[in-house]
Amino acid sequence: MRTEQAGALADPAAISVADPGGMLALAASLGSQLREGFDTARSTGALPSPEGLRSIAVCGMGGSGVAGDVVRSLYADRLPIPVAVVKGYRLPEFCGRDTLVVAVSFSGNTEETLAAYREAASRGCRLVTVCAGGELAALSEADEVARVPVPAHVPVPRAALGFLAAAPIGILDAMGLVPPAEETVAEAAGVLEELAAAFGPDRTAAENEAKAVALWLAGRTPVVWGSEGLAEAAALRWKTQLNENPKIPAWAGVLPELDHNEVEGWSEGAGTSYGVVILRHPGEHARTGPRVDATLQAIATSGLEARQVGASGSGPLSWLLSLIMAGDFASTYLAIARGVDPMPVPVLASLKERLRA
Ligand code: F6R
């Protein structure tokens, strides 16, 4: 089985056939999406006033909701006002006229995000929307709410992460709420472009970490750990990409919290069919390194095997997005190795249809 899977990732032409929607090329476009999304957002007219702003809420689900995770993990410890990530129908009670609400929905038709938008509009929140079209675009126009457009040609929301995550960064930058982000975005885009080449289909598994991780995960149930903040957001994205691209169960855990509960579940022999990928970056808390070592020692009898993936670049945005890109590529390669088309999400689509009916 492993040999077959390694074979499936050995030939770039076969990879291209196994990825008819071009998910690998979309994963590789994260850097250019980031640049374009940031520029588009920054030049959006009629953004709300930052005067007297007391809180920020970023609303969105699934692939669009990651935009909120990115913003919170990048800025929560650097902003004097709280940032809430809303993944559901309801806004927190504190959201009002002095709250900036960014409603993100690739399709513009996600019921939870539309409900949060309507709630924000009725409370007089300072709204901005990010979408490719749909009802959210129509509401933005009718309500004269600033809208950051996302290109509709991207086939699925999770492949538009660069546009979706860059939009709130560009909005906060243009409103003067965060330090100017232009250089940071340019640095991250450059790092991501180099990384995309290193993860490319023409590189063998021996020289391509994304392929190596995919092959290592084949036949195991993945668990992804990241430390609070940046790596936590990246671990969550890995989990959802492992669910949606190769269509397998996967779990995410956060350090240090998992040391206070999850470790007990890794009892003797409990980890034999799992593999944990631990996401690391230079900005993590100084106790994370010793904690990772101590955690793995404490659960050694579980049989859980571990490997680490490190971030690239020289700042939080590059660290976060490079970790995300590694997971986007690894999960796509895992789909290809399993003979599964990474693009369609039939269960998700039929569930949405069922709820609409
Ligand atoms: C990812 C995906 C979902 C959607 C989510 C919300 O590819 O399809 O996670 O992102 O269902 O939909 P949108 O992004 O259109 O608001």
mmCIF file of C-alpha atoms and ligand atoms in Angstrom:
data_model
loop_
_atom_site.group_PDB
_atom_site.id
_atom_site.type_symbol
_atom_site.label_atom_id
_atom_site.label_comp_id
_atom_site.label_asym_id
_atom_site.label_seq_id
_atom_site.Cartn_x
_atom_site.Cartn_y
_atom_site.Cartn_z
ATOM 1 C CA MET A 1 0.000 0.000 0.000
ATOM 2 C CA ARG A 2 2.744 2.462 1.005
ATOM 3 C CA THR A 3 4.706 1.640 -2.179
ATOM 4 C CA GLU A 4 1.611 2.301 -4.290
ATOM 5 C CA GLN A 5 1.075 5.615 -2.542
ATOM 6 C CA ALA A 6 4.712 6.637 -2.988
ATOM 7 C CA GLY A 7 4.373 5.676 -6.661
ATOM 8 C CA ALA A 8 1.336 7.923 -7.038
ATOM 9 C CA LEU A 9 3.423 10.918 -5.932
ATOM 10 C CA ALA A 10 6.516 10.083 -7.985
ATOM 11 C CA ASP A 11 5.353 11.149 -11.436
ATOM 12 C CA PRO A 12 4.360 14.828 -12.014
ATOM 13 C CA ALA A 13 2.258 13.885 -15.061
ATOM 14 C CA ALA A 14 0.284 11.309 -13.034
ATOM 15 C CA ILE A 15 -0.152 13.855 -10.231
ATOM 16 C CA SER A 16 -1.641 16.309 -12.686
ATOM 17 C CA VAL A 17 -4.137 13.684 -13.911
ATOM 18 C CA ALA A 18 -5.072 12.841 -10.311
ATOM 19 C CA ASP A 19 -5.708 16.518 -9.530
ATOM 20 C CA PRO A 20 -8.026 17.541 -12.363
ATOM 21 C CA GLY A 21 -9.254 20.692 -10.626
ATOM 22 C CA GLY A 22 -5.724 21.969 -10.087
ATOM 23 C CA MET A 23 -5.749 22.098 -6.280
ATOM 24 C CA LEU A 24 -1.935 21.999 -6.151
ATOM 25 C CA ALA A 25 -1.670 25.043 -8.427
ATOM 26 C CA LEU A 26 -4.200 26.857 -6.237
ATOM 27 C CA ALA A 27 -2.192 25.967 -3.115
ATOM 28 C CA ALA A 28 0.873 27.361 -4.857
ATOM 29 C CA SER A 29 -0.923 30.661 -5.530
ATOM 30 C CA LEU A 30 -1.232 31.563 -1.820
ATOM 31 C CA GLY A 31 1.523 34.210 -2.071
ATOM 32 C CA SER A 32 0.127 35.939 -5.160
ATOM 33 C CA GLN A 33 -3.382 35.799 -3.681
ATOM 34 C CA LEU A 34 -2.066 37.427 -0.514
ATOM 35 C CA ARG A 35 -0.516 40.315 -2.470
ATOM 36 C CA GLU A 36 -3.581 40.854 -4.648
ATOM 37 C CA GLY A 37 -6.070 40.477 -1.777
ATOM 38 C CA PHE A 38 -4.171 42.954 0.382
ATOM 39 C CA ASP A 39 -3.966 45.567 -2.401
ATOM 40 C CA THR A 40 -7.655 45.162 -3.249
ATOM 41 C CA ALA A 41 -8.720 45.503 0.394
ATOM 42 C CA ARG A 42 -6.497 48.507 1.029
ATOM 43 C CA SER A 43 -7.952 50.374 -1.907
ATOM 44 C CA THR A 44 -11.583 49.665 -0.939
ATOM 45 C CA GLY A 45 -13.472 52.930 -0.728
ATOM 46 C CA ALA A 46 -15.803 54.096 2.033
ATOM 47 C CA LEU A 47 -14.426 51.953 4.879
ATOM 48 C CA PRO A 48 -15.984 52.769 8.261
ATOM 49 C CA SER A 49 -14.354 55.275 10.594
ATOM 50 C CA PRO A 50 -11.871 53.863 13.132
ATOM 51 C CA GLU A 51 -12.796 56.707 15.516
ATOM 52 C CA GLY A 52 -13.702 55.404 18.980
ATOM 53 C CA LEU A 53 -13.658 51.768 17.870
ATOM 54 C CA ARG A 54 -13.746 49.430 20.873
ATOM 55 C CA SER A 55 -13.859 45.934 19.382
ATOM 56 C CA ILE A 56 -13.501 43.913 16.199
ATOM 57 C CA ALA A 57 -15.441 40.799 15.155
ATOM 58 C CA VAL A 58 -14.593 38.717 12.102
ATOM 59 C CA CYS A 59 -17.469 36.448 11.047
ATOM 60 C CA GLY A 60 -17.264 33.516 8.660
ATOM 61 C CA MET A 61 -17.553 29.753 8.382
ATOM 62 C CA GLY A 62 -15.224 27.017 7.124
ATOM 63 C CA GLY A 63 -12.751 28.161 4.486
ATOM 64 C CA SER A 64 -13.914 31.755 4.953
ATOM 65 C CA GLY A 65 -13.781 31.524 8.748
ATOM 66 C CA VAL A 66 -10.031 30.911 8.577
ATOM 67 C CA ALA A 67 -9.707 34.632 7.789
ATOM 68 C CA GLY A 68 -10.811 35.347 11.353
ATOM 69 C CA ASP A 69 -8.340 32.833 12.813
ATOM 70 C CA VAL A 70 -5.553 34.491 10.823
ATOM 71 C CA VAL A 71 -6.459 37.996 12.007
ATOM 72 C CA ARG A 72 -6.838 36.993 15.644
ATOM 73 C CA SER A 73 -3.635 34.974 15.772
ATOM 74 C CA LEU A 74 -1.674 37.767 14.080
ATOM 75 C CA TYR A 75 -3.031 40.759 15.946
ATOM 76 C CA ALA A 76 -4.786 39.799 19.210
ATOM 77 C CA ASP A 77 -1.648 40.361 21.276
ATOM 78 C CA ARG A 78 -0.787 43.612 19.493
ATOM 79 C CA LEU A 79 -4.146 45.402 19.353
ATOM 80 C CA PRO A 80 -5.446 47.490 22.255
ATOM 81 C CA ILE A 81 -9.008 46.308 21.495
ATOM 82 C CA PRO A 82 -10.365 42.737 21.508
ATOM 83 C CA VAL A 83 -10.778 40.685 18.333
ATOM 84 C CA ALA A 84 -13.562 38.098 18.320
ATOM 85 C CA VAL A 85 -13.844 35.324 15.754
ATOM 86 C CA VAL A 86 -17.481 34.444 15.114
ATOM 87 C CA LYS A 87 -18.134 31.055 13.544
ATOM 88 C CA GLY A 88 -21.873 30.792 13.850
ATOM 89 C CA TYR A 89 -25.162 32.694 13.669
ATOM 90 C CA ARG A 90 -24.849 34.947 16.708
ATOM 91 C CA LEU A 91 -22.747 37.993 17.463
ATOM 92 C CA PRO A 92 -21.404 38.443 20.987
ATOM 93 C CA GLU A 93 -23.526 40.798 23.097
ATOM 94 C CA PHE A 94 -20.755 43.419 23.239
ATOM 95 C CA CYS A 95 -20.951 44.067 19.475
ATOM 96 C CA GLY A 96 -22.553 47.456 18.837
ATOM 97 C CA ARG A 97 -21.975 50.807 17.168
ATOM 98 C CA ASP A 98 -18.337 50.874 18.253
ATOM 99 C CA THR A 99 -17.575 47.396 16.818
ATOM 100 C CA LEU A 100 -16.041 46.763 13.416
ATOM 101 C CA VAL A 101 -17.693 43.653 11.975
ATOM 102 C CA VAL A 102 -16.009 42.039 8.974
ATOM 103 C CA ALA A 103 -18.355 39.462 7.411
ATOM 104 C CA VAL A 104 -16.417 36.995 5.234
ATOM 105 C CA SER A 105 -18.142 34.503 2.931
ATOM 106 C CA PHE A 106 -16.582 33.368 -0.326
ATOM 107 C CA SER A 107 -19.952 32.463 -1.876
ATOM 108 C CA GLY A 108 -21.828 35.218 -0.076
ATOM 109 C CA ASN A 109 -24.599 32.701 0.613
ATOM 110 C CA THR A 110 -23.623 31.070 3.914
ATOM 111 C CA GLU A 111 -26.603 31.233 6.256
ATOM 112 C CA GLU A 112 -24.646 31.653 9.490
ATOM 113 C CA THR A 113 -22.587 34.548 8.096
ATOM 114 C CA LEU A 114 -25.689 36.183 6.598
ATOM 115 C CA ALA A 115 -27.398 35.941 10.002
ATOM 116 C CA ALA A 116 -24.375 37.522 11.718
ATOM 117 C CA TYR A 117 -24.305 40.267 9.056
ATOM 118 C CA ARG A 118 -28.003 41.049 9.568
ATOM 119 C CA GLU A 119 -27.555 41.114 13.337
ATOM 120 C CA ALA A 120 -24.578 43.475 12.963
ATOM 121 C CA ALA A 121 -26.545 45.744 10.611
ATOM 122 C CA SER A 122 -29.501 45.886 13.007
ATOM 123 C CA ARG A 123 -27.212 46.816 15.911
ATOM 124 C CA GLY A 124 -25.523 49.582 13.901
ATOM 125 C CA CYS A 125 -22.095 47.896 13.854
ATOM 126 C CA ARG A 126 -19.490 49.288 11.442
ATOM 127 C CA LEU A 127 -19.685 46.706 8.686
ATOM 128 C CA VAL A 128 -17.385 45.596 5.887
ATOM 129 C CA THR A 129 -18.028 42.489 3.791
ATOM 130 C CA VAL A 130 -15.627 40.196 1.936
ATOM 131 C CA CYS A 131 -17.215 37.976 -0.733
ATOM 132 C CA ALA A 132 -17.236 36.957 -4.375
ATOM 133 C CA GLY A 133 -20.954 37.650 -4.830
ATOM 134 C CA GLY A 134 -24.197 36.078 -3.626
ATOM 135 C CA GLU A 135 -26.631 37.512 -1.120
ATOM 136 C CA LEU A 136 -23.922 39.151 0.951
ATOM 137 C CA ALA A 137 -22.829 41.206 -2.066
ATOM 138 C CA ALA A 138 -26.457 42.192 -2.732
ATOM 139 C CA LEU A 139 -26.988 43.180 0.919
ATOM 140 C CA SER A 140 -23.741 45.191 0.951
ATOM 141 C CA GLU A 141 -24.906 47.141 -2.079
ATOM 142 C CA ALA A 142 -28.409 47.724 -0.740
ATOM 143 C CA ASP A 143 -27.093 48.792 2.688
ATOM 144 C CA GLU A 144 -24.211 50.845 1.211
ATOM 145 C CA VAL A 145 -21.703 48.740 3.128
ATOM 146 C CA ALA A 146 -18.088 48.636 1.885
ATOM 147 C CA ARG A 147 -17.325 45.332 0.145
ATOM 148 C CA VAL A 148 -13.960 43.788 -0.648
ATOM 149 C CA PRO A 149 -14.479 41.649 -3.762
ATOM 150 C CA VAL A 150 -12.920 38.183 -3.958
ATOM 151 C CA PRO A 151 -12.328 36.739 -7.454
ATOM 152 C CA ALA A 152 -15.184 34.360 -8.283
ATOM 153 C CA HIS A 153 -13.004 32.252 -10.603
ATOM 154 C CA VAL A 154 -11.467 30.332 -7.670
ATOM 155 C CA PRO A 155 -13.432 27.061 -7.612
ATOM 156 C CA VAL A 156 -13.792 26.511 -3.832
ATOM 157 C CA PRO A 157 -13.540 28.769 -0.780
ATOM 158 C CA ARG A 158 -10.638 26.935 0.884
ATOM 159 C CA ALA A 159 -8.528 27.539 -2.224
ATOM 160 C CA ALA A 160 -9.091 31.301 -1.910
ATOM 161 C CA LEU A 161 -7.495 31.620 1.533
ATOM 162 C CA GLY A 162 -4.897 34.153 0.341
ATOM 163 C CA PHE A 163 -7.633 36.543 -0.848
ATOM 164 C CA LEU A 164 -9.909 35.895 2.130
ATOM 165 C CA ALA A 165 -7.233 36.305 4.821
ATOM 166 C CA ALA A 166 -5.544 39.271 3.150
ATOM 167 C CA ALA A 167 -8.821 41.193 3.012
ATOM 168 C CA PRO A 168 -9.236 41.839 6.765
ATOM 169 C CA ILE A 169 -5.490 42.570 7.043
ATOM 170 C CA GLY A 170 -5.842 45.180 4.275
ATOM 171 C CA ILE A 171 -8.982 46.607 5.912
ATOM 172 C CA LEU A 172 -7.294 46.970 9.318
ATOM 173 C CA ASP A 173 -4.229 48.468 7.625
ATOM 174 C CA ALA A 174 -6.287 50.993 5.631
ATOM 175 C CA MET A 175 -8.207 51.983 8.776
ATOM 176 C CA GLY A 176 -4.908 52.547 10.616
ATOM 177 C CA LEU A 177 -5.777 49.967 13.273
ATOM 178 C CA VAL A 178 -2.603 47.881 12.822
ATOM 179 C CA PRO A 179 0.985 48.837 11.935
ATOM 180 C CA PRO A 180 1.449 49.298 8.151
ATOM 181 C CA ALA A 181 1.467 45.776 6.731
ATOM 182 C CA GLU A 182 2.737 46.335 3.173
ATOM 183 C CA GLU A 183 6.312 45.156 3.807
ATOM 184 C CA THR A 184 5.151 42.225 5.908
ATOM 185 C CA VAL A 185 2.786 41.125 3.152
ATOM 186 C CA ALA A 186 5.514 41.467 0.496
ATOM 187 C CA GLU A 187 7.949 39.422 2.602
ATOM 188 C CA ALA A 188 5.381 36.703 3.241
ATOM 189 C CA ALA A 189 4.361 36.545 -0.431
ATOM 190 C CA GLY A 190 8.010 36.065 -1.434
ATOM 191 C CA VAL A 191 8.513 33.317 1.156
ATOM 192 C CA LEU A 192 5.343 31.554 -0.024
ATOM 193 C CA GLU A 193 6.408 31.695 -3.653
ATOM 194 C CA GLU A 194 9.736 30.021 -2.814
ATOM 195 C CA LEU A 195 8.006 27.457 -0.662
ATOM 196 C CA ALA A 196 5.493 26.649 -3.409
ATOM 197 C CA ALA A 197 8.422 25.704 -5.656
ATOM 198 C CA ALA A 198 9.929 23.525 -2.901
ATOM 199 C CA PHE A 199 6.573 21.736 -2.487
ATOM 200 C CA GLY A 200 6.031 21.402 -6.253
ATOM 201 C CA PRO A 201 4.969 18.135 -7.941
ATOM 202 C CA ASP A 202 8.304 17.874 -9.765
ATOM 203 C CA ARG A 203 10.257 17.477 -6.497
ATOM 204 C CA THR A 204 10.655 13.939 -5.193
ATOM 205 C CA ALA A 205 9.447 13.005 -1.698
ATOM 206 C CA ALA A 206 13.083 12.956 -0.549
ATOM 207 C CA GLU A 207 13.401 16.682 -1.295
ATOM 208 C CA ASN A 208 9.761 17.733 -0.776
ATOM 209 C CA GLU A 209 8.547 17.936 2.821
ATOM 210 C CA ALA A 210 4.868 18.127 1.815
ATOM 211 C CA LYS A 211 5.061 14.859 -0.106
ATOM 212 C CA ALA A 212 7.066 13.250 2.703
ATOM 213 C CA VAL A 213 4.466 14.252 5.305
ATOM 214 C CA ALA A 214 1.632 13.011 3.068
ATOM 215 C CA LEU A 215 3.279 9.603 2.691
ATOM 216 C CA TRP A 216 4.014 9.450 6.408
ATOM 217 C CA LEU A 217 0.342 10.181 7.174
ATOM 218 C CA ALA A 218 -0.995 7.611 4.684
ATOM 219 C CA GLY A 219 -2.715 4.862 6.665
ATOM 220 C CA ARG A 220 -2.692 6.865 9.901
ATOM 221 C CA THR A 221 -5.356 9.124 11.392
ATOM 222 C CA PRO A 222 -3.752 12.568 11.581
ATOM 223 C CA VAL A 223 -3.616 14.682 14.694
ATOM 224 C CA VAL A 224 -2.121 18.161 14.322
ATOM 225 C CA TRP A 225 -0.776 20.121 17.262
ATOM 226 C CA GLY A 226 0.129 23.800 17.352
ATOM 227 C CA SER A 227 0.897 26.127 20.223
ATOM 228 C CA GLU A 228 -1.569 28.892 21.176
ATOM 229 C CA GLY A 229 -1.842 31.685 18.613
ATOM 230 C CA LEU A 230 -0.253 31.289 15.185
ATOM 231 C CA ALA A 231 0.371 27.550 15.218
ATOM 232 C CA GLU A 232 -3.073 26.961 16.736
ATOM 233 C CA ALA A 233 -4.653 28.681 13.712
ATOM 234 C CA ALA A 234 -2.390 26.707 11.377
ATOM 235 C CA ALA A 235 -3.219 23.393 13.103
ATOM 236 C CA LEU A 236 -6.930 24.055 12.692
ATOM 237 C CA ARG A 237 -6.433 24.755 8.986
ATOM 238 C CA TRP A 238 -4.391 21.504 8.627
ATOM 239 C CA LYS A 239 -7.228 19.588 10.272
ATOM 240 C CA THR A 240 -9.900 21.018 7.973
ATOM 241 C CA GLN A 241 -7.747 20.572 4.865
ATOM 242 C CA LEU A 242 -7.142 16.935 5.844
ATOM 243 C CA ASN A 243 -10.902 16.531 6.182
ATOM 244 C CA GLU A 244 -11.761 18.174 2.860
ATOM 245 C CA ASN A 245 -8.913 17.240 0.493
ATOM 246 C CA PRO A 246 -8.218 13.523 1.192
ATOM 247 C CA LYS A 247 -11.647 13.195 2.929
ATOM 248 C CA ILE A 248 -10.414 11.598 6.159
ATOM 249 C CA PRO A 249 -11.060 12.239 9.853
ATOM 250 C CA ALA A 250 -8.377 14.421 11.451
ATOM 251 C CA TRP A 251 -8.026 16.245 14.746
ATOM 252 C CA ALA A 252 -6.301 19.380 15.989
ATOM 253 C CA GLY A 253 -4.977 20.096 19.477
ATOM 254 C CA VAL A 254 -3.486 23.196 21.072
ATOM 255 C CA LEU A 255 -0.470 23.451 23.335
ATOM 256 C CA PRO A 256 -0.268 24.114 26.267
ATOM 257 C CA GLU A 257 -3.973 23.284 26.753
ATOM 258 C CA LEU A 258 -3.664 19.689 25.504
ATOM 259 C CA ASP A 259 -1.167 19.010 28.284
ATOM 260 C CA HIS A 260 -4.062 19.464 30.701
ATOM 261 C CA ASN A 261 -6.406 16.866 29.188
ATOM 262 C CA GLU A 262 -5.629 15.254 25.809
ATOM 263 C CA VAL A 263 -2.391 13.633 27.047
ATOM 264 C CA GLU A 264 -4.408 11.418 29.366
ATOM 265 C CA GLY A 265 -6.220 9.984 26.343
ATOM 266 C CA TRP A 266 -2.938 8.820 24.821
ATOM 267 C CA SER A 267 -2.845 5.866 27.179
ATOM 268 C CA GLU A 268 -0.785 2.739 26.550
ATOM 269 C CA GLY A 269 -1.299 1.523 22.970
ATOM 270 C CA ALA A 270 -3.995 4.148 22.185
ATOM 271 C CA GLY A 271 -1.926 5.963 19.568
ATOM 272 C CA THR A 272 -0.838 3.135 17.311
ATOM 273 C CA SER A 273 -3.040 4.059 14.341
ATOM 274 C CA TYR A 274 -2.458 7.836 14.664
ATOM 275 C CA GLY A 275 0.309 10.191 13.607
ATOM 276 C CA VAL A 276 0.791 13.624 15.151
ATOM 277 C CA VAL A 277 2.233 16.506 13.159
ATOM 278 C CA ILE A 278 3.561 19.232 15.457
ATOM 279 C CA LEU A 279 3.735 22.725 13.950
ATOM 280 C CA ARG A 280 6.612 24.897 15.204
ATOM 281 C CA HIS A 281 7.700 28.502 14.589
ATOM 282 C CA PRO A 282 10.346 30.878 15.937
ATOM 283 C CA GLY A 283 7.802 33.145 17.657
ATOM 284 C CA GLU A 284 6.259 30.512 19.907
ATOM 285 C CA HIS A 285 6.487 30.839 23.708
ATOM 286 C CA ALA A 286 9.861 29.805 25.116
ATOM 287 C CA ARG A 287 8.216 26.968 27.086
ATOM 288 C CA THR A 288 6.771 25.354 23.943
ATOM 289 C CA GLY A 289 9.981 23.473 23.027
ATOM 290 C CA PRO A 290 10.474 21.872 26.453
ATOM 291 C CA ARG A 291 6.727 21.186 26.592
ATOM 292 C CA VAL A 292 6.718 19.333 23.250
ATOM 293 C CA ASP A 293 9.625 17.137 24.426
ATOM 294 C CA ALA A 294 8.059 16.479 27.841
ATOM 295 C CA THR A 295 4.653 15.745 26.281
ATOM 296 C CA LEU A 296 6.035 13.172 23.852
ATOM 297 C CA GLN A 297 7.999 11.526 26.672
ATOM 298 C CA ALA A 298 4.920 11.445 28.910
ATOM 299 C CA ILE A 299 2.835 9.620 26.271
ATOM 300 C CA ALA A 300 5.621 7.429 24.860
ATOM 301 C CA THR A 301 3.799 4.174 25.665
ATOM 302 C CA SER A 302 0.771 5.218 23.562
ATOM 303 C CA GLY A 303 2.549 4.263 20.338
ATOM 304 C CA LEU A 304 1.702 7.677 18.852
ATOM 305 C CA GLU A 305 4.346 8.608 16.310
ATOM 306 C CA ALA A 306 5.259 12.257 15.836
ATOM 307 C CA ARG A 307 6.976 14.475 13.337
ATOM 308 C CA GLN A 308 7.493 18.211 13.313
ATOM 309 C CA VAL A 309 6.992 20.793 10.583
ATOM 310 C CA GLY A 310 8.738 24.147 10.933
ATOM 311 C CA ALA A 311 7.747 27.582 9.645
ATOM 312 C CA SER A 312 9.654 29.680 7.090
ATOM 313 C CA GLY A 313 10.280 33.408 6.831
ATOM 314 C CA SER A 314 11.103 36.157 9.264
ATOM 315 C CA GLY A 315 7.860 37.252 10.899
ATOM 316 C CA PRO A 316 4.450 36.116 12.150
ATOM 317 C CA LEU A 317 2.602 36.383 8.815
ATOM 318 C CA SER A 318 5.212 34.293 6.978
ATOM 319 C CA TRP A 319 5.406 31.787 9.825
ATOM 320 C CA LEU A 320 1.645 31.343 9.899
ATOM 321 C CA LEU A 321 1.079 31.142 6.152
ATOM 322 C CA SER A 322 4.114 28.929 5.523
ATOM 323 C CA LEU A 323 2.761 26.429 8.066
ATOM 324 C CA ILE A 324 -0.644 26.646 6.403
ATOM 325 C CA MET A 325 0.865 26.152 2.952
ATOM 326 C CA ALA A 326 2.701 23.010 4.111
ATOM 327 C CA GLY A 327 -0.654 21.574 5.230
ATOM 328 C CA ASP A 328 -2.457 22.639 2.061
ATOM 329 C CA PHE A 329 0.133 20.811 -0.069
ATOM 330 C CA ALA A 330 0.483 17.793 2.237
ATOM 331 C CA SER A 331 -3.288 17.243 2.408
ATOM 332 C CA THR A 332 -3.587 17.546 -1.386
ATOM 333 C CA TYR A 333 -0.745 15.062 -1.920
ATOM 334 C CA LEU A 334 -2.397 12.722 0.570
ATOM 335 C CA ALA A 335 -5.617 12.887 -1.483
ATOM 336 C CA ILE A 336 -3.678 12.079 -4.645
ATOM 337 C CA ALA A 337 -1.821 9.226 -2.927
ATOM 338 C CA ARG A 338 -5.192 7.809 -1.851
ATOM 339 C CA GLY A 339 -6.646 8.192 -5.354
ATOM 340 C CA VAL A 340 -9.177 10.779 -4.173
ATOM 341 C CA ASP A 341 -9.922 13.965 -6.147
ATOM 342 C CA PRO A 342 -9.015 16.737 -3.680
ATOM 343 C CA MET A 343 -11.420 19.346 -5.078
ATOM 344 C CA PRO A 344 -15.071 18.281 -4.614
ATOM 345 C CA VAL A 345 -16.687 18.142 -1.169
ATOM 346 C CA PRO A 346 -19.861 16.160 -1.943
ATOM 347 C CA VAL A 347 -20.940 15.554 1.657
ATOM 348 C CA LEU A 348 -20.618 19.226 2.529
ATOM 349 C CA ALA A 349 -22.488 20.228 -0.633
ATOM 350 C CA SER A 350 -25.353 17.786 -0.066
ATOM 351 C CA LEU A 351 -25.640 18.859 3.570
ATOM 352 C CA LYS A 352 -26.014 22.486 2.482
ATOM 353 C CA GLU A 353 -28.625 21.400 -0.072
ATOM 354 C CA ARG A 354 -30.544 19.444 2.593
ATOM 355 C CA LEU A 355 -30.573 22.466 4.899
ATOM 356 C CA ARG A 356 -31.764 24.740 2.100
ATOM 357 C CA ALA A 357 -34.668 22.417 1.226
HETATM 358 C C1 F6R B 1 -14.233 25.028 1.912
HETATM 359 C C2 F6R B 1 -15.661 24.990 1.972
HETATM 360 C C3 F6R B 1 -16.396 25.383 3.195
HETATM 361 C C4 F6R B 1 -16.961 26.797 3.041
HETATM 362 C C5 F6R B 1 -18.003 27.055 4.099
HETATM 363 C C6 F6R B 1 -18.553 28.471 4.045
HETATM 364 O O1 F6R B 1 -13.802 24.766 0.600
HETATM 365 O O2 F6R B 1 -16.260 24.709 0.959
HETATM 366 O O3 F6R B 1 -15.648 25.248 4.362
HETATM 367 O O4 F6R B 1 -15.924 27.739 3.116
HETATM 368 O O5 F6R B 1 -19.055 26.152 3.944
HETATM 369 O O6 F6R B 1 -18.900 28.848 2.759
HETATM 370 P P1 F6R B 1 -18.424 30.257 2.221
HETATM 371 O O7 F6R B 1 -16.924 30.236 2.303
HETATM 372 O O8 F6R B 1 -18.908 30.330 0.822
HETATM 373 O O9 F6R B 1 -19.047 31.269 3.125
#
